[in-house]
mmCIF file of C-alpha atoms in Angstrom:
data_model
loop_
_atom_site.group_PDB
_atom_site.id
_atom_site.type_symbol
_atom_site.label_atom_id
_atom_site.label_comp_id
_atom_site.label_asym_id
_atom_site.label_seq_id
_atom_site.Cartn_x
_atom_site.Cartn_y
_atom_site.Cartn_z
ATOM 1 C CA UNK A 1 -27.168 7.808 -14.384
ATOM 2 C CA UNK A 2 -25.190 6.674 -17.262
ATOM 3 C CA UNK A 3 -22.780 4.457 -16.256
ATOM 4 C CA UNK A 4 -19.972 2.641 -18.578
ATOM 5 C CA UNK A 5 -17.941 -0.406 -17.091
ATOM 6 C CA UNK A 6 -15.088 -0.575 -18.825
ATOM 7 C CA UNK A 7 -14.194 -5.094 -18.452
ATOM 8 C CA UNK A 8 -17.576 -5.767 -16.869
ATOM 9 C CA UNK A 9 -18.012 -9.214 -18.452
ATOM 10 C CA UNK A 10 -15.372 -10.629 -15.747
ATOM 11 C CA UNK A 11 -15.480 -11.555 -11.578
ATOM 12 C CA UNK A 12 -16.690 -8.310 -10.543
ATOM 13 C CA UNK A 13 -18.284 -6.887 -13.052
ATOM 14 C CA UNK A 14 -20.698 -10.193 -13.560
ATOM 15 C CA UNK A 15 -21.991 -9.133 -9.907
ATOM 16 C CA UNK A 16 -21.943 -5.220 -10.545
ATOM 17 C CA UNK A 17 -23.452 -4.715 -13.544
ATOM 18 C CA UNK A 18 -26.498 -6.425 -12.749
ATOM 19 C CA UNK A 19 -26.662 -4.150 -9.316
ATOM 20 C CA UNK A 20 -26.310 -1.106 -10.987
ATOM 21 C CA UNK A 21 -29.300 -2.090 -13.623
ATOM 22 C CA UNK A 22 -31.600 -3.438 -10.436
ATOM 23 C CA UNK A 23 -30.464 0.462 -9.312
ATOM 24 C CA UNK A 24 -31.841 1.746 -12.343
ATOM 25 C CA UNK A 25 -29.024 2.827 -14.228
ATOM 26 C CA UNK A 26 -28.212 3.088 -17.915
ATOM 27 C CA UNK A 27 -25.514 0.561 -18.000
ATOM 28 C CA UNK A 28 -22.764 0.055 -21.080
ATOM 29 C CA UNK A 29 -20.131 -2.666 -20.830
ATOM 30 C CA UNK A 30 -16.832 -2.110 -23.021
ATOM 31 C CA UNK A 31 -15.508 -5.769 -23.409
ATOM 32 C CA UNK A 32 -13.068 -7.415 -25.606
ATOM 33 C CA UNK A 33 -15.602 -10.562 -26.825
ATOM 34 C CA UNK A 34 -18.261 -12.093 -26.406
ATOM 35 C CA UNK A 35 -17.848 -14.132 -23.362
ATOM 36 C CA UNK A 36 -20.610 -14.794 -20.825
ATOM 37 C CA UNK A 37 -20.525 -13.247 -17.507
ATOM 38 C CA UNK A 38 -19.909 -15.407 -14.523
ATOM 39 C CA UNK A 39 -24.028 -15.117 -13.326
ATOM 40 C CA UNK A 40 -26.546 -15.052 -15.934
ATOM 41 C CA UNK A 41 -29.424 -12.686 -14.763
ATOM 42 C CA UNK A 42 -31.782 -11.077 -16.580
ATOM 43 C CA UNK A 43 -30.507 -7.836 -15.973
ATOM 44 C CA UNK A 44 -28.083 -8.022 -19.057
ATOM 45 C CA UNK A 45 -30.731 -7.888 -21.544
ATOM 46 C CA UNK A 46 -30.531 -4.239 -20.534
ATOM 47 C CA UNK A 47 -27.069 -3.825 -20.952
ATOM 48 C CA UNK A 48 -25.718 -1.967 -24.239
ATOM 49 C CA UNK A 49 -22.521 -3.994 -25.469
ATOM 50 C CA UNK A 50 -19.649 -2.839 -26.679
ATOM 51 C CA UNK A 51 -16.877 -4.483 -28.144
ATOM 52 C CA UNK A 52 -13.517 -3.344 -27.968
ATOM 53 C CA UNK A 53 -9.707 -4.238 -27.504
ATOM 54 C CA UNK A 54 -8.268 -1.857 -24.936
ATOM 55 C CA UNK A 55 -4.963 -2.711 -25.804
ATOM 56 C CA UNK A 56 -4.855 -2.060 -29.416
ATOM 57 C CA UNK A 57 -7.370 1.184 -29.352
ATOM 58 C CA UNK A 58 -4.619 2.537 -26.933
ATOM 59 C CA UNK A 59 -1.867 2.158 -29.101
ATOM 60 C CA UNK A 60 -3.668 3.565 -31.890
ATOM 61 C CA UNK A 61 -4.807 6.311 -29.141
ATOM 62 C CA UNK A 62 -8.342 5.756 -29.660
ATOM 63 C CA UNK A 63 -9.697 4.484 -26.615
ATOM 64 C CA UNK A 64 -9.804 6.981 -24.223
ATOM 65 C CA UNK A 65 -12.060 9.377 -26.986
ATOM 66 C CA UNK A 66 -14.197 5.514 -27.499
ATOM 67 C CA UNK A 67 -14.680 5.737 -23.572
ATOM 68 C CA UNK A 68 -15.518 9.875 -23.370
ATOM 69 C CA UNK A 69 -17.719 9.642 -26.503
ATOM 70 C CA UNK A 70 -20.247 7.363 -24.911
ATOM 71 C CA UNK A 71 -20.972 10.158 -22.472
ATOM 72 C CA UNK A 72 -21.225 8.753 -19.105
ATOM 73 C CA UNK A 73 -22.013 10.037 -15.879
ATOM 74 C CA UNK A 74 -19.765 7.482 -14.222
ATOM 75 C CA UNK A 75 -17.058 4.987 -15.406
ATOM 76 C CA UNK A 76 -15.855 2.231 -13.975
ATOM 77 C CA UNK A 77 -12.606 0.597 -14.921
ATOM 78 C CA UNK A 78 -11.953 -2.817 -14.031
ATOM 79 C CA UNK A 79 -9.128 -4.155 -16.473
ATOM 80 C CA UNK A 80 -6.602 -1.053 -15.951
ATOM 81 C CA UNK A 81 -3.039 -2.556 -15.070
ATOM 82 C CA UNK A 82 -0.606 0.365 -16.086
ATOM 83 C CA UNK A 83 0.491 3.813 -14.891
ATOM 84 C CA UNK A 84 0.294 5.266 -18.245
ATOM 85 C CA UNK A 85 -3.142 3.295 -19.085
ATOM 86 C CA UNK A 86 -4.639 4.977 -16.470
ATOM 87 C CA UNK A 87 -3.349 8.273 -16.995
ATOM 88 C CA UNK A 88 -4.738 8.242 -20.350
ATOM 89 C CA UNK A 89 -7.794 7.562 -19.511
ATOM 90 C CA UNK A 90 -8.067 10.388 -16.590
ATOM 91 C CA UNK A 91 -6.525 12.863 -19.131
ATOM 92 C CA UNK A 92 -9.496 12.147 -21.622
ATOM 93 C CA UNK A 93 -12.352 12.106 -19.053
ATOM 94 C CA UNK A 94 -11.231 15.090 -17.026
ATOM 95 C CA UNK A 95 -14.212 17.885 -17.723
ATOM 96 C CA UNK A 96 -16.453 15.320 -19.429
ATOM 97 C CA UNK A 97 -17.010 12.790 -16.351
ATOM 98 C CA UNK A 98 -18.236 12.894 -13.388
ATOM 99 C CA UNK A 99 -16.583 9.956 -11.387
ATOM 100 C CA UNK A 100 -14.084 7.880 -12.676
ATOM 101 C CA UNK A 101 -13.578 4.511 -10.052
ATOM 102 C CA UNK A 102 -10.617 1.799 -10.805
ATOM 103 C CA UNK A 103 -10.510 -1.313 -9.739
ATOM 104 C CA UNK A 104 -7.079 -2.006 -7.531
ATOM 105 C CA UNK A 105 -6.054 -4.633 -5.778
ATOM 106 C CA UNK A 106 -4.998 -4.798 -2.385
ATOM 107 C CA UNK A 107 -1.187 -6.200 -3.427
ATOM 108 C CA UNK A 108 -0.552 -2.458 -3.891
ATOM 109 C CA UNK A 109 0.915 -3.121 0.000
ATOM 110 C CA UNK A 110 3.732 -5.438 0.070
ATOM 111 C CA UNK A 111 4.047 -7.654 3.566
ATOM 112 C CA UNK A 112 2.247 -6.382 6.544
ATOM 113 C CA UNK A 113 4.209 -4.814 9.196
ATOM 114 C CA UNK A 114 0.527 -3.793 11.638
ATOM 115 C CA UNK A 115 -2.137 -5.549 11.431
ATOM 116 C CA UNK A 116 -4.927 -4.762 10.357
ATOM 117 C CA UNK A 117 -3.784 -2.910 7.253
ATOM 118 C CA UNK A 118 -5.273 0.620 6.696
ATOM 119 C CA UNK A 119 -5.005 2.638 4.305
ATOM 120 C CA UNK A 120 -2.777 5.497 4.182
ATOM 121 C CA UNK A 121 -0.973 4.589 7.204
ATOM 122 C CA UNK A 122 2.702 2.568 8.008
ATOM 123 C CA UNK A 123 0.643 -0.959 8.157
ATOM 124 C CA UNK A 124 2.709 -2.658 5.630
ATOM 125 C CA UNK A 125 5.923 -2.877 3.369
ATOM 126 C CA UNK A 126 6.073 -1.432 -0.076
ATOM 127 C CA UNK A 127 5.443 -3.821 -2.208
ATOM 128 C CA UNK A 128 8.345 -5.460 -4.475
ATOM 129 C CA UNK A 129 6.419 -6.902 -7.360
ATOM 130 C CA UNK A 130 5.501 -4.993 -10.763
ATOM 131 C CA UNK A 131 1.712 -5.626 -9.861
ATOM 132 C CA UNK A 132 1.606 -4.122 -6.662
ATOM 133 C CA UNK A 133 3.637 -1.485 -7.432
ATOM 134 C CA UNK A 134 1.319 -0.554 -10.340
ATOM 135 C CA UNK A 135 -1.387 -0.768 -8.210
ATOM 136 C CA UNK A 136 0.209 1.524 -5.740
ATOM 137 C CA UNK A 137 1.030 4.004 -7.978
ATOM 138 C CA UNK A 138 -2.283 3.924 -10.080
ATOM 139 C CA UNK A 139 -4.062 4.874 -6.774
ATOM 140 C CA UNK A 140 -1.284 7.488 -5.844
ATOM 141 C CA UNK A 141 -1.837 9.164 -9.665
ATOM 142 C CA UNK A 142 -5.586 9.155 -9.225
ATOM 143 C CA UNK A 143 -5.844 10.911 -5.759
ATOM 144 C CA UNK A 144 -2.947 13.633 -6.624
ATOM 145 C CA UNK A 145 -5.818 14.235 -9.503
ATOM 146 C CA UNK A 146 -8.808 14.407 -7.207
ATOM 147 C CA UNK A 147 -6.904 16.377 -5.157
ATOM 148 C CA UNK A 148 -5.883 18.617 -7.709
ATOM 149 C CA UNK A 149 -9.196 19.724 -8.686
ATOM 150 C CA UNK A 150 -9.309 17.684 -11.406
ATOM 151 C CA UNK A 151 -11.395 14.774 -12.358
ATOM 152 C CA UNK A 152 -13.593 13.116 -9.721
ATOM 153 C CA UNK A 153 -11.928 9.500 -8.919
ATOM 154 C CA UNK A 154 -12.035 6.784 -6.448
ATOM 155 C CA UNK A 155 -9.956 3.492 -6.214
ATOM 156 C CA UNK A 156 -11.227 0.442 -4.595
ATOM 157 C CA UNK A 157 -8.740 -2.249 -4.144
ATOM 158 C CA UNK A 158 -10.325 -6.518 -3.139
ATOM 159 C CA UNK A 159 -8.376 -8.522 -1.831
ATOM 160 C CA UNK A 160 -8.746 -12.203 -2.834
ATOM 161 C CA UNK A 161 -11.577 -12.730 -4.879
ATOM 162 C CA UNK A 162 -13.924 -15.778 -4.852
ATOM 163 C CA UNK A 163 -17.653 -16.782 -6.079
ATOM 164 C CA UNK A 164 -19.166 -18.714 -8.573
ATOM 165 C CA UNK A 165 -17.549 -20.049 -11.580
ATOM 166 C CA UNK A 166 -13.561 -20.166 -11.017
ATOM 167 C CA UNK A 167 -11.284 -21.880 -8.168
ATOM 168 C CA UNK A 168 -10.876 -20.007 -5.087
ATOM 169 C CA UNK A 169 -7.208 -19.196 -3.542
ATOM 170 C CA UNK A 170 -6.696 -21.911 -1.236
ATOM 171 C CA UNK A 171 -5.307 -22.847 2.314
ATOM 172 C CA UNK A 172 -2.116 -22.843 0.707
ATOM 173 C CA UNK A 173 -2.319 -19.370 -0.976
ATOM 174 C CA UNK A 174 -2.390 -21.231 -4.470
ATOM 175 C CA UNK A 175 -4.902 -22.456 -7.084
ATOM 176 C CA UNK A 176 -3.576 -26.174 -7.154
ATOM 177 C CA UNK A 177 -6.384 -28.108 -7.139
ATOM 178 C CA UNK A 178 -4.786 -30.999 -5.581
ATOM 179 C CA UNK A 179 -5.049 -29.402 -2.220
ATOM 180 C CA UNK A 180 -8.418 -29.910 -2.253
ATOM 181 C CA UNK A 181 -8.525 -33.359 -2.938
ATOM 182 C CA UNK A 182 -6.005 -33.454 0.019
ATOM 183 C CA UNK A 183 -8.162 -31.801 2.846
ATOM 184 C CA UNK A 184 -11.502 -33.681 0.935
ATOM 185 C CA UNK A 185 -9.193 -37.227 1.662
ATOM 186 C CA UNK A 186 -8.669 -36.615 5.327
ATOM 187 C CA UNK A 187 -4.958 -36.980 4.192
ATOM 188 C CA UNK A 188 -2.191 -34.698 6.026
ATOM 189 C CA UNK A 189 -1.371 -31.206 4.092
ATOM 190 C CA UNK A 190 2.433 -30.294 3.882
ATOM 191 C CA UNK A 191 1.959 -26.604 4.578
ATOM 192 C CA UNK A 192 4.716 -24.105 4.655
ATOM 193 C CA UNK A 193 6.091 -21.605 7.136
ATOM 194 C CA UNK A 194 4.073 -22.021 10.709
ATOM 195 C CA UNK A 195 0.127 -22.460 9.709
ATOM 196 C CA UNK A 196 -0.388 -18.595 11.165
ATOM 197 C CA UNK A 197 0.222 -17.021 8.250
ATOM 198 C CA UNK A 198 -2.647 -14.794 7.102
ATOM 199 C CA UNK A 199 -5.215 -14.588 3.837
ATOM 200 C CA UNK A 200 -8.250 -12.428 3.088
ATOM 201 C CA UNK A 201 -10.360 -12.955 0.246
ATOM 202 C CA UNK A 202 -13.559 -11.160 -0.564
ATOM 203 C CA UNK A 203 -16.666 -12.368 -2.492
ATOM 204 C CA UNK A 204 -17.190 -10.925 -6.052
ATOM 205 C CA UNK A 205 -20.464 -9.734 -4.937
ATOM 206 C CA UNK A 206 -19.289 -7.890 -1.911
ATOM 207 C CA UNK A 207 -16.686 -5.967 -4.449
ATOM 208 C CA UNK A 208 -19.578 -5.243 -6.729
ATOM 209 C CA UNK A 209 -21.239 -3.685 -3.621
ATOM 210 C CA UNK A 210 -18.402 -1.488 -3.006
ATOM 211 C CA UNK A 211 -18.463 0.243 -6.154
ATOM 212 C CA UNK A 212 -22.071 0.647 -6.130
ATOM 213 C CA UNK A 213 -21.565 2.734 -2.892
ATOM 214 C CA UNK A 214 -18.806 4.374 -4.045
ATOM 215 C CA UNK A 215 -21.007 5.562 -7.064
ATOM 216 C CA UNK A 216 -24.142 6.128 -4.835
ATOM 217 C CA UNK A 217 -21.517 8.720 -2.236
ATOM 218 C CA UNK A 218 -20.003 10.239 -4.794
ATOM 219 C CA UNK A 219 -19.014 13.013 -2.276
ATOM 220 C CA UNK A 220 -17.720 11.164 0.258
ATOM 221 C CA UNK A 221 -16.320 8.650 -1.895
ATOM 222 C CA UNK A 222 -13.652 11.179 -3.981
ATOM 223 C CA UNK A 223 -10.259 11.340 -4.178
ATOM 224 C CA UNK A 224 -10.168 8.186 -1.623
ATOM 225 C CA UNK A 225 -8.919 4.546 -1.713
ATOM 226 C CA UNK A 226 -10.893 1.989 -0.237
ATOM 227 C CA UNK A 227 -9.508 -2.111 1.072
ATOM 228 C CA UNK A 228 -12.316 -4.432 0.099
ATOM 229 C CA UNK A 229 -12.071 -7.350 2.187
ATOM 230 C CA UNK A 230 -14.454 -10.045 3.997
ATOM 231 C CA UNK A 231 -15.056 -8.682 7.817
ATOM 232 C CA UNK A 232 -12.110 -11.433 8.328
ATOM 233 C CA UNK A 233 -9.088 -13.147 7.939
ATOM 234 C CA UNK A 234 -8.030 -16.705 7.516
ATOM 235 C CA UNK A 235 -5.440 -18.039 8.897
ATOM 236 C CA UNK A 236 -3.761 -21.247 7.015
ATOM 237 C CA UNK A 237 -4.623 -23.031 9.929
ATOM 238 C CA UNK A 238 -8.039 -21.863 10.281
ATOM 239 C CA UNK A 239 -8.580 -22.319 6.987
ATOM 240 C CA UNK A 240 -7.429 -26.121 6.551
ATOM 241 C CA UNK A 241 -9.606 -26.547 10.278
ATOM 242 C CA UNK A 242 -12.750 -25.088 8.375
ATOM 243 C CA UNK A 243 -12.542 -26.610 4.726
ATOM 244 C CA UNK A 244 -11.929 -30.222 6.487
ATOM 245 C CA UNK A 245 -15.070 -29.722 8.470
ATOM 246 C CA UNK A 246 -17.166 -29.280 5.151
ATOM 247 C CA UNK A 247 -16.236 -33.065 3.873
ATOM 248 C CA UNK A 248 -16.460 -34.570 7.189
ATOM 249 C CA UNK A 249 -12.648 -34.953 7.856
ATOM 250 C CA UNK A 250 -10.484 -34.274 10.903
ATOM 251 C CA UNK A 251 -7.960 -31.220 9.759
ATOM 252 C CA UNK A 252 -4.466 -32.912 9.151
ATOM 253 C CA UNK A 253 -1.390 -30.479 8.586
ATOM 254 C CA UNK A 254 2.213 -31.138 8.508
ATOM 255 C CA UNK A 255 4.565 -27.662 8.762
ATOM 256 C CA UNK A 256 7.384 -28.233 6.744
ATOM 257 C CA UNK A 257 9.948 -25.563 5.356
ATOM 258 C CA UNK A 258 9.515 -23.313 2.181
ATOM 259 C CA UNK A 259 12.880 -25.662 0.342
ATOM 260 C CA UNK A 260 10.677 -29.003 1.597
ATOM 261 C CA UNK A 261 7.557 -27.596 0.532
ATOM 262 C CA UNK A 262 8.841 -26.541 -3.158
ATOM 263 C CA UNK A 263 10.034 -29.822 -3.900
ATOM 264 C CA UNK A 264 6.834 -31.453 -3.386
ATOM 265 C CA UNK A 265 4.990 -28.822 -5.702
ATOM 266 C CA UNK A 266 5.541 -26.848 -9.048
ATOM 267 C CA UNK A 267 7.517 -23.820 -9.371
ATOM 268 C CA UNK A 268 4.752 -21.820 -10.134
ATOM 269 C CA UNK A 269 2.638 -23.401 -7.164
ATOM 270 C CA UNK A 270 5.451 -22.881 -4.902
ATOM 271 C CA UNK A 271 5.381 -19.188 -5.804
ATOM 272 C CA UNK A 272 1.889 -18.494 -5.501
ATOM 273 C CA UNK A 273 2.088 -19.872 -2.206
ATOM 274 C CA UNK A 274 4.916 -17.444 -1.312
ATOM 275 C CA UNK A 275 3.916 -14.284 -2.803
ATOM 276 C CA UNK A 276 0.169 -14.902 -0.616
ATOM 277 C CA UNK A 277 1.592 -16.017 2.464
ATOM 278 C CA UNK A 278 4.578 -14.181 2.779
ATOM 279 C CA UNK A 279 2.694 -11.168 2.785
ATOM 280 C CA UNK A 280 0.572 -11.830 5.714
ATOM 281 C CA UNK A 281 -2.220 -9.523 5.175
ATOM 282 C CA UNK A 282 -5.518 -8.643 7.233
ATOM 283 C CA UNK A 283 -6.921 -5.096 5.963
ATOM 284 C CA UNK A 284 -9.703 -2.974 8.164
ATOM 285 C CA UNK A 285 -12.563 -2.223 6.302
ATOM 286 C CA UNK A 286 -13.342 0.608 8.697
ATOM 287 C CA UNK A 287 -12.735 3.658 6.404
ATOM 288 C CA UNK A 288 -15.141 1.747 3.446
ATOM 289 C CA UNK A 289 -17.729 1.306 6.043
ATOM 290 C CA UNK A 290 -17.798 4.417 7.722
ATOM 291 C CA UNK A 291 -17.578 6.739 4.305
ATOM 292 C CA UNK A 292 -19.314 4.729 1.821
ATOM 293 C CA UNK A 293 -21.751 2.035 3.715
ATOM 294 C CA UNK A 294 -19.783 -0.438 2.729
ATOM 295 C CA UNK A 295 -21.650 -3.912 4.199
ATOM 296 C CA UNK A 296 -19.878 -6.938 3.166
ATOM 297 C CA UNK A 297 -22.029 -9.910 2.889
ATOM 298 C CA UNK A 298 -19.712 -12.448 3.246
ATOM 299 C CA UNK A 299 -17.259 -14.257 5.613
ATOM 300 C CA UNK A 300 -14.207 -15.611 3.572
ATOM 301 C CA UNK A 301 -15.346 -19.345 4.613
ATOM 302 C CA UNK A 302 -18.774 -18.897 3.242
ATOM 303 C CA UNK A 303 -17.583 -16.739 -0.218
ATOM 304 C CA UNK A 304 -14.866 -20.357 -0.550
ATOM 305 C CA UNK A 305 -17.537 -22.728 0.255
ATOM 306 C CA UNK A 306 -20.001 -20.991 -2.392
ATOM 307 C CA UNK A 307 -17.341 -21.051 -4.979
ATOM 308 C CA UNK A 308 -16.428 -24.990 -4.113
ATOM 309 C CA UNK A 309 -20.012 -25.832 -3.911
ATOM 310 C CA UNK A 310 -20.483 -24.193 -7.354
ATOM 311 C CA UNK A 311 -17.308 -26.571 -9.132
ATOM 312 C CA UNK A 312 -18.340 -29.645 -7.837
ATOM 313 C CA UNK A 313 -21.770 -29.001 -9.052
ATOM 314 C CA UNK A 314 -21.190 -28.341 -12.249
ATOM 315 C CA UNK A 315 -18.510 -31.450 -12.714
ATOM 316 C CA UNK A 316 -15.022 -28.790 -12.240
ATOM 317 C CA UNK A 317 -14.034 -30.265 -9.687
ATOM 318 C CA UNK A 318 -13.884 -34.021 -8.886
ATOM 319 C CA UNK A 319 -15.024 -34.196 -4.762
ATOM 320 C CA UNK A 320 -17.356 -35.452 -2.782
ATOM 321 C CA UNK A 321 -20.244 -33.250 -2.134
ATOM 322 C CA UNK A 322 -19.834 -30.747 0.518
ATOM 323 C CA UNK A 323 -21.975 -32.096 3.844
ATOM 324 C CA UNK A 324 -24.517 -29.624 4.559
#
């Protein structure tokens, strides 16, 4: 097949694209430059570039006819963050495509209310902030259209994404770096709220797997939404317990309360933090696996520790090596 990935030079699509060329697909990525991908394979010698800026062919109402005039068999749309982006493109594609699959996320549920989350179902809140609800009503939009009759879609929605190349979310549902140097010191983390509060991130790869079996069940994989997780969840407790172990240190944690806690960190820290843990989410994977095959690779400890291993190796990240 013919498939165009529409932001493929990012997380997921560094992992995907060279999939779906090992599957032996005619692959085009639509990026905005020139930057590398996160794993350099072989397999993008085979991969047809093409440069564009989404943003400014849309106001100029070019892109969608850029997208359609490549003549795909499938599309895949990673960088899609708006209703009326989205729309756009389904409007263009519809007759012309045969599967159009966007990339979601899985804030689209705001904080958990059953755990584990499934889709469709009363598992969690509605979520409060512009992303999520984007993300919910992106994947709302593209299943009224499946539904409809109209164009073939399928939204698959990670939840914290790790791997090679960029900082993982960490025990305290933030990117601060510091808190690594923390749990790497043996010194005690301030953590917020109890230590129970819930996390589940997903290796790049495992994503990229999911929307090559979404592309390889079609059928089965139309008109439906799919949480693309790690088989697990971490708690903050867990996860301070488990990254401790990997530089030799006994896990030290101090609970203190969200006003302490944001007036030992930034403000934008201190909202990370919130936005993660407050939301307290563990998703099944049960619908991807028993539709679509999906088989993730990864617990969320060993997707971290890969990422972790891969900053301190290439000098990102001042620590001592991880013990093996």
């Amino acid at each position: 097949m013919k498939i165009v990935v529409i932001g493929g030079s990012g997380h997921i699509g560094s992992f995907l694209i060279p999939r779906l060329v090992r599957g032996g697909h005619e692959v085009i990525n639509i990026s905005r430059g020139n930057s590398p991908p996160y794993a350099d394979v072989p397999e993008w010698q085979q991969v047809l570039q093409v440069t564009a800026d989404r943003e400014h062919e849309e106001r100029e109402g070019i892109f969608g006819d850029r997208v359609a005039g490549l003549g795909a068999d499938v599309v895949v749309d990673l960088i899609c963050f708006t209703l009326e982006s989205a729309t756009a493109l389904v409007n263009r594609l519809r007759g012309e495509t045969g599967h159009l699959l966007h990339c979601g996320s899985i804030w689209r549920y705001g904080v958990s209310l059953k755990l584990p989350i499934t889709e469709g179902a009363d598992s969690a809140a509605e979520p409060t902030d512009d992303y999520g609800i984007r993300k919910r009503d992106i994947a709302g939009m593209l299943k009224e259209e499946t539904a409809a009759g109209g164009l073939a879609t399928t939204s698959i929605h990670p939840g914290h994404i790790v791997g090679p190349g960029w900082l993982p979310i960490g025990p305290l549902g933030n990117l601060d770096p510091g808190v690594w140097h923390t749990i790497a010191s043996g010194r005690p983390l301030q953590v917020p709220g109890s230590g129970t509060e819930l996390m589940h991130h997903v290796h790049a790869d495992d994503v990229a797997q999911a929307f090559e079996k979404a592309i390889e069940n079609r059928d089965a994989a139309a008109g439906e939404d799919f949480n693309i997780v790690a088989p697990t969840a971490l708690t903050v407790r867990g996860y301070v317990n488990i990254a401790s172990s990997w530089f030799g240190q006994e896990p030290r944690m101090e609970t203190v309360t969200w006003e302490d806690f944001r007036r030992t960190t930034t403000p934008e820290y201190a909202d990370s933090s919130w936005a993660h843990l407050s939301r307290n989410h563990c998703m099944s994977i049960q619908k991807a696996t028993s539709l679509i095959g999906y088989a993730p690779g990864y617990e969320p400890e060993q997707a971290v520790r890969e990422s972790l291993q891969w900053l301190i190796s290439n000098g990102q990240l001042q620590l001592p090596k991880l013990l093996t």
